[in-house]
Coordinates of C-alpha atoms and ligand atoms in Angstrom, one line a residue:
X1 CA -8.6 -27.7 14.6
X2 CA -8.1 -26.0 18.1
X3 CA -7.5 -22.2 18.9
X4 CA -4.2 -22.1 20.6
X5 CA -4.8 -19.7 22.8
X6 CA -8.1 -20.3 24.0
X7 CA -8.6 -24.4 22.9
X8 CA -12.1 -23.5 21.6
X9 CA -12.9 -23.7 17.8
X10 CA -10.2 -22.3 15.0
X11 CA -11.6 -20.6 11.9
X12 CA -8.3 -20.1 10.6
X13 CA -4.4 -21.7 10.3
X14 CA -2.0 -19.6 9.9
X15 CA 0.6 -22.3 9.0
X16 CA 3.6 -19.7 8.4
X17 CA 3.2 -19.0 12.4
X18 CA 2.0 -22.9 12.9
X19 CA -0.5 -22.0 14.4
X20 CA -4.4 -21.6 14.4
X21 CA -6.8 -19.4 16.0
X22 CA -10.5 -18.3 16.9
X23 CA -12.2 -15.2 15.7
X24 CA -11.6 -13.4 19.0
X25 CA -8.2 -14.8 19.5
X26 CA -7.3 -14.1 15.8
X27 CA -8.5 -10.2 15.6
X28 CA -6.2 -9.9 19.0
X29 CA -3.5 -11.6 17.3
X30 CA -3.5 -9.4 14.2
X31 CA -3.4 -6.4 16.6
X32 CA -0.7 -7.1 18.3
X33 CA 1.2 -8.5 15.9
X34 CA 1.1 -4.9 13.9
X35 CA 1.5 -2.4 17.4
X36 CA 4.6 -5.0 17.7
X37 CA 5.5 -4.1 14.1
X38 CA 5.2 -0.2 14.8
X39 CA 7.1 -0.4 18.2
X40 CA 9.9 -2.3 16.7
X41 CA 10.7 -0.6 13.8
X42 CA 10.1 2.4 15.2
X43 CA 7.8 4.0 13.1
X44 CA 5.6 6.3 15.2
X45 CA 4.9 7.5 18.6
X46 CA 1.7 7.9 20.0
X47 CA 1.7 11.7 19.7
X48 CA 2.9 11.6 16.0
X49 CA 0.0 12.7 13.6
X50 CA -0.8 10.2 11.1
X51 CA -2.3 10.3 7.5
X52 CA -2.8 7.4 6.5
X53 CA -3.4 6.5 2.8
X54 CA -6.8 4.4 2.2
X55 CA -7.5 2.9 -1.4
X56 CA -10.9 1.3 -0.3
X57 CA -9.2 -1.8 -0.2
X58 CA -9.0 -4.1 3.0
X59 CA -5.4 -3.8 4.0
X60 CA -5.6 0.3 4.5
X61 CA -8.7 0.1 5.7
X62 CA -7.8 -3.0 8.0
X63 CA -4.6 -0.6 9.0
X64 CA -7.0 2.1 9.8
X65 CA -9.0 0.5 11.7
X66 CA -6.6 -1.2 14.1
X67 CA -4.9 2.2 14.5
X68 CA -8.0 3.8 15.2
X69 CA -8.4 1.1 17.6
X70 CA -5.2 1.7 19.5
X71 CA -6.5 5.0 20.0
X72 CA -3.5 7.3 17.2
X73 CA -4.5 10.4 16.0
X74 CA -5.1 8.9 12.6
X75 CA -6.7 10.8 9.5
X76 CA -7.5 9.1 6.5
X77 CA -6.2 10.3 2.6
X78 CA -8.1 8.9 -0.2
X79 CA -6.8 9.8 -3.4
X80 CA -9.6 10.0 -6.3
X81 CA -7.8 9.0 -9.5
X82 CA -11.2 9.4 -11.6
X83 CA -11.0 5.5 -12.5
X84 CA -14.4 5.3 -13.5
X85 CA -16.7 3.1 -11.4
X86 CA -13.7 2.3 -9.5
X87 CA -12.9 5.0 -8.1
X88 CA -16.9 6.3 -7.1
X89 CA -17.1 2.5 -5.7
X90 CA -13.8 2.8 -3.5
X91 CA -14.3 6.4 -2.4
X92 CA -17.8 5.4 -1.2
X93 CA -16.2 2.8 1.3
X94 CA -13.6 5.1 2.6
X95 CA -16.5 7.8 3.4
X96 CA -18.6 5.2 5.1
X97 CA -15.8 3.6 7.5
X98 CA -14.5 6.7 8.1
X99 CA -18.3 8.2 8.8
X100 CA -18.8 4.9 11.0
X101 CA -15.8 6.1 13.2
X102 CA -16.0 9.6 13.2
X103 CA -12.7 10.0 11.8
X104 CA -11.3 12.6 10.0
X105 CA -10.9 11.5 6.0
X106 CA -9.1 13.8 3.4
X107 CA -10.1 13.5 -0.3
X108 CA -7.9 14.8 -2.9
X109 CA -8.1 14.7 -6.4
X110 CA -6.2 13.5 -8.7
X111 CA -7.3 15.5 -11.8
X112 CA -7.5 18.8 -10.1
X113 CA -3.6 18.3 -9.6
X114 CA -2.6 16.2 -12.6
X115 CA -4.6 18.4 -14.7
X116 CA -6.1 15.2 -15.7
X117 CA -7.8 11.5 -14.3
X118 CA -5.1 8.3 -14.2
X119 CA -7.2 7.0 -17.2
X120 CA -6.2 10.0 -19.4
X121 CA -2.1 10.3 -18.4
X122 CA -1.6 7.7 -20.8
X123 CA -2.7 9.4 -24.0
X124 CA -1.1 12.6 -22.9
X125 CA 1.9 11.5 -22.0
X126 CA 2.5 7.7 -23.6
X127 CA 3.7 7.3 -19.8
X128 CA 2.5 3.6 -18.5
X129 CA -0.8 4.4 -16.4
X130 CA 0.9 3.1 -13.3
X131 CA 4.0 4.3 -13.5
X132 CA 2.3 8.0 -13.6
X133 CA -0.5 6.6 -11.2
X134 CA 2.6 5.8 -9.2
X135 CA 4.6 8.9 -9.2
X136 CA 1.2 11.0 -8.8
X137 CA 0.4 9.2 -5.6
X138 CA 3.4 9.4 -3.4
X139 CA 3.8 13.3 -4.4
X140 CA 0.1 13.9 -3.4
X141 CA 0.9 11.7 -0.5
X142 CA 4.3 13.6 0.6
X143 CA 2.7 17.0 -0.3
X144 CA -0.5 16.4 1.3
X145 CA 0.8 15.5 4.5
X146 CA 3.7 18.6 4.8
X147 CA 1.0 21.1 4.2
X148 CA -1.8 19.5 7.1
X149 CA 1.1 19.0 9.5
X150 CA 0.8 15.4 9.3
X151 CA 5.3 14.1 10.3
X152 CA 4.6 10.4 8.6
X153 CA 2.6 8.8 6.1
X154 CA 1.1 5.3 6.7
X155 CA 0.7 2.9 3.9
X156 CA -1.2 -0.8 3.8
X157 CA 0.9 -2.8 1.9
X158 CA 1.6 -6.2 2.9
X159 CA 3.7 -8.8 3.1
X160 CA 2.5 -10.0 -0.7
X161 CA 2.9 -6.8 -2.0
X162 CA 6.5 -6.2 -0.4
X163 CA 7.6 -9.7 -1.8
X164 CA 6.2 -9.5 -4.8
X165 CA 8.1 -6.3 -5.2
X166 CA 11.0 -7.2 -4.5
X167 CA 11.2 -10.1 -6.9
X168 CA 10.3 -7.7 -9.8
X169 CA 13.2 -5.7 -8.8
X170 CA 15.8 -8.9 -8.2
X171 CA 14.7 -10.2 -11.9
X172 CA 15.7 -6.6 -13.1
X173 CA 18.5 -6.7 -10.9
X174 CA 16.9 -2.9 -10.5
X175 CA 19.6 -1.5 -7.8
X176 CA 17.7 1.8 -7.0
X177 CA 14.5 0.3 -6.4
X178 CA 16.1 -2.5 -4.4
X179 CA 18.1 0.1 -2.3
X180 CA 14.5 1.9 -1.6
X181 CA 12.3 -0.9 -0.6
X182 CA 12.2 -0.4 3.2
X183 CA 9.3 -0.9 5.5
X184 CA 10.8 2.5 7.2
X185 CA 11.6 5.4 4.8
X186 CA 12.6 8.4 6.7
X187 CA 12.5 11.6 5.7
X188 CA 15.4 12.7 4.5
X189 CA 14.8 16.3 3.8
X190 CA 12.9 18.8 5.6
X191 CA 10.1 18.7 2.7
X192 CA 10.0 14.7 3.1
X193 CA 7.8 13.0 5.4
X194 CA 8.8 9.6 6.9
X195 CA 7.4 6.6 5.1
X196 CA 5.9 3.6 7.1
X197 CA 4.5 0.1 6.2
X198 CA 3.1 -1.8 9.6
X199 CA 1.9 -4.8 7.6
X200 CA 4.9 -5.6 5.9
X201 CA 5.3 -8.4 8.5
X202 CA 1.6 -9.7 7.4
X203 CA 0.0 -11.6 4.5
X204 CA -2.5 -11.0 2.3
X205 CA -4.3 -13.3 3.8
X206 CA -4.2 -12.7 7.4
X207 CA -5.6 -8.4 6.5
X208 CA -8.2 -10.2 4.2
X209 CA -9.0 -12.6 7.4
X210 CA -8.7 -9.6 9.6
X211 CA -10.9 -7.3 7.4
X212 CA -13.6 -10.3 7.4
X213 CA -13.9 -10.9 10.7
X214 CA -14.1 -7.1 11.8
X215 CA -17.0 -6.8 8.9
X216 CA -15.0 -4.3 7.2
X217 CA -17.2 -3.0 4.1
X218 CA -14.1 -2.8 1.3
X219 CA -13.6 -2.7 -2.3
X220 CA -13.3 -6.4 -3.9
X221 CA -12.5 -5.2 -7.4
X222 CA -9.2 -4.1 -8.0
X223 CA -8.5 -1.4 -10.2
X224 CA -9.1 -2.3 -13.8
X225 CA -5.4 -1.2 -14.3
X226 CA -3.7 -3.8 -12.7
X227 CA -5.3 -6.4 -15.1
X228 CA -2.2 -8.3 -16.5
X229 CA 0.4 -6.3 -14.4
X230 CA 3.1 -8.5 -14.2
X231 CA 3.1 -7.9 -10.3
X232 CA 0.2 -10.1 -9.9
X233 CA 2.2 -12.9 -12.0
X234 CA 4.9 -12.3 -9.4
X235 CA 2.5 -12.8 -6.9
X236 CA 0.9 -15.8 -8.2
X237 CA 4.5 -17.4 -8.3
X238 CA 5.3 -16.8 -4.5
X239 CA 1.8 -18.3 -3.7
X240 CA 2.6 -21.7 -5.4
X241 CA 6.4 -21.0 -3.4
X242 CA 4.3 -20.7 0.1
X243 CA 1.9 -23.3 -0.9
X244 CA 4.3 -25.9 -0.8
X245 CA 7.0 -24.4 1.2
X246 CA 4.7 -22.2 4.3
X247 CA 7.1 -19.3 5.0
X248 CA 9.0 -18.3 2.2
X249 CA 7.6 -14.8 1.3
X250 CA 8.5 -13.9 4.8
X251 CA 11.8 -15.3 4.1
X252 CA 12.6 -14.0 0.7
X253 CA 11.2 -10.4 2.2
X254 CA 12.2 -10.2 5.8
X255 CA 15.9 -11.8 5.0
X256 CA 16.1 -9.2 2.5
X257 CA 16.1 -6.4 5.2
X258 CA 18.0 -8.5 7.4
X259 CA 21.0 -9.5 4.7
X260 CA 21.2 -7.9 1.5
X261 CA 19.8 -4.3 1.3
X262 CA 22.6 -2.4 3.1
X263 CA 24.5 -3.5 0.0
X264 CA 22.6 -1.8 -2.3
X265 CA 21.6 1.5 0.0
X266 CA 25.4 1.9 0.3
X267 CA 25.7 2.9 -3.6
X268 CA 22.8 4.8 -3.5
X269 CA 23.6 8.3 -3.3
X270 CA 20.7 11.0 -4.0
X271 CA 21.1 14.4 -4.0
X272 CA 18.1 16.1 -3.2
X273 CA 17.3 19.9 -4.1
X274 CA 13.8 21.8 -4.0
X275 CA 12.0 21.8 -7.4
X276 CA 12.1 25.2 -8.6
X277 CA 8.7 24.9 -9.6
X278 CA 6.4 23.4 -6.8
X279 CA 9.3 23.4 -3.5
X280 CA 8.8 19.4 -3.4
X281 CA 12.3 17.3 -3.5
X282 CA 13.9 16.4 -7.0
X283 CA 17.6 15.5 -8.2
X284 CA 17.4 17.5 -11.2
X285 CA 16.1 21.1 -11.7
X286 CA 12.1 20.8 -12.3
X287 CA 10.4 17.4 -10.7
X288 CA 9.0 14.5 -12.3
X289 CA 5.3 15.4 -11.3
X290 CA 5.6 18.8 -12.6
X291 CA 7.0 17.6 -15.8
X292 CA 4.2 15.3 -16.1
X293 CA 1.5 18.0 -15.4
X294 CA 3.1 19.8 -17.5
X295 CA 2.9 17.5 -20.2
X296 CA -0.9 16.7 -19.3
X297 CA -1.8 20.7 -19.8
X298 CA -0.3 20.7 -22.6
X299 CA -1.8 17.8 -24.2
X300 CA -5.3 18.2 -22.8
X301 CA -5.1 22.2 -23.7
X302 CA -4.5 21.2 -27.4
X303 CA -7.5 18.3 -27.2
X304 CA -11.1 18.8 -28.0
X305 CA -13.0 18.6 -24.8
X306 CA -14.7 14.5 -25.0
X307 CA -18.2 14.6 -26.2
X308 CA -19.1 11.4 -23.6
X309 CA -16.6 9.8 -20.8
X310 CA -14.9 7.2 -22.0
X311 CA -16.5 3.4 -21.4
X312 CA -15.2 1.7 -18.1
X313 CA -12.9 -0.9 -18.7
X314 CA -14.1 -4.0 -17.5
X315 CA -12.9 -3.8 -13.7
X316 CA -10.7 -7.1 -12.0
X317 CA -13.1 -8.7 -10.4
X318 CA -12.0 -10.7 -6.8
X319 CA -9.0 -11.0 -5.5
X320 CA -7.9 -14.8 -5.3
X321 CA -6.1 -14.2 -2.2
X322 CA -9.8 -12.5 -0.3
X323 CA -12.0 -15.7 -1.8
X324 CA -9.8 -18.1 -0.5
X325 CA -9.1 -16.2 3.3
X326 CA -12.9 -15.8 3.3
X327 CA -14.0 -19.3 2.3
X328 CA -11.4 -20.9 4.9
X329 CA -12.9 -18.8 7.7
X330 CA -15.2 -21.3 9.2
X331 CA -18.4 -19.6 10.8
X332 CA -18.1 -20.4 14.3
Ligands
Q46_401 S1 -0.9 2.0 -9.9 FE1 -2.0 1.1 -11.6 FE2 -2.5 0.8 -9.0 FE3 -2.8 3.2 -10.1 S2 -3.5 2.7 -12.1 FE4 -4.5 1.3 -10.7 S3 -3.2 -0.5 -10.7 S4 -4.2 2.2 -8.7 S5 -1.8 0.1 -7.0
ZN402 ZN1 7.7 20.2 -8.8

């Protein structure tokens, strides 16, 4: 297998573009591919200041590192949920790439503004850990960046992720979320910042490639949450779609933008107001955060303090998608 740009040795195909590439070829690839995404989509400018939102994992950090590359004024937020080992392990890697850069890395936690770590929402609220882990992070996220000056927040999810996404909301026939999956959310209100995803356009396995070859030092294990979510079903099924049919996440995704979700934005109608506990946007009178903190307080205040932390659940080791990017990368 030949590089198509250069005609030296390929370490990877990327059969969704039909095409293969070197190392050097493929790294240059990847980069342009996502500045291409940015520019077209018109996510940023070069002056805009950027917080970008690292997990540990290798799509942020691959995100990061490319934009850091391209020379944006890019900070780093890591947001400490208090997952156990997994959070110490991922915070570690996000201090160490952004200590190898010299770039500017924000940590915020989780408890000190939940009143409480993502493991312990649960009990206090009988709220699913993600769906709180959910709503916690993009308020953080939004709130964060309004009070540093940062005008957009920059997130790593992928082409995967976006797909698989959308498929959970198609099965529900879930018309809000399908209305709000966009690769661009602007900011709709002055206490909103705009929204961007530049590797919507690009698999799993391409950042995991990209990551690899750049010897990016990230996080393997996923969170010990996400263990039986029925996302990763979703996005075991659209693997065995592209296996046999190369192209079809990007289809089901990008035809998605192109075709359908103008239908469901048009019945969408939100009208936003400041929470008139915190200032941050809500439809209703109090927001969902501050309810749930509230309920946390609450339940932690009437709680005995725990004698010993609780065990670590056993974490979700390797993700399918990084074993098989890293064994088809061919040493050169
Ligand atoms: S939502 Fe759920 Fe993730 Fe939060 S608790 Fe872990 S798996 S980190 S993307
Ligand atoms: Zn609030």
């Amino acid at each position: 297998m030949k590089c198509r740009k250069c005609g030296g040795r390929a370490v990877l195909e990327l059969r969704r573009h039909n095409t293969a590439f070197c190392a050097e070829d493929f790294l240059a690839f990847f980069r342009r591919h996502t500045l291409e995404t940015i520019r077209r989509w018109k996510m940023f400018t070069r002056d805009e200041p950027l917080l970008v939102a690292v997990s540990g994992g290798k799509d942020s950090l691959a995100l990061w590192d490319v934009l850091l590359d391209a020379g944006y004024a890019a900070a780093g937020l890591y947001l400490d949920l208090g997952i156990f080992d997994y959070s110490r392990e991922s915070k570690a890697k996000c201090q160490a790439f952004a200590g190898e850069r010299g770039a500017r890395l924000l940590v915020v936690s989780v408890a000190e503004e939940v009143g409480a770590g993502i493991p312990h929402v649960r009990e206090a609220t009988r709220r699913p850990t993600c769906s709180a882990c959910g709503l916690s992070k993009r308020y953080i996220m939004n709130k964060t960046a309004l009070e540093g000056g940062f005008t957009v927040v920059v997130t790593g999810h992928n082409l995967d992720d976006e797909a698989a996404t959308l498929l959970g909301s198609t099965l529900r026939w879930d018309e809000s979320s399908l209305a709000r999956q966009t690769p661009v959310l602007e900011a709709t209100h002055p206490k909103l910042v705009r929204r961007v995803k530049p590797l919507f356009r690009t698999s799993e396995r391409e950042t995991a490639a990209y990551a690899f070859l750049r010897g990016i030092d990230y996080i393997v294990a996923e969170c010990p949450f996400a263990r039986g979510a029925t996302s990763i079903t979703h996005k075991e099924l659209l693997n065995r779609l592209e296996d046999v049919s190369p192209g079809s996440k990007a289809m089901f995704f990008l035809n998605y933008l192109d075709r359908a979700r103008h239908l469901f934005l048009a019945r969408e109608q939100a009208d936003l107001r400041e929470c008139g506990r915190c200032g941050q946007t809500t439809t209703g009178e109090v927001c969902a955060f501050c309810k749930l903190a509230d309920q946390v307080r609450r339940a932690r205040g009437s709680e005995a303090p725990a004698a010993t932390e609780p065990a670590d659940p056993p974490a979700a080791r390797g993700l399918i998608a990084d074993l098989r990017a890293a064994s088809e990368i061919h040493a050169p």
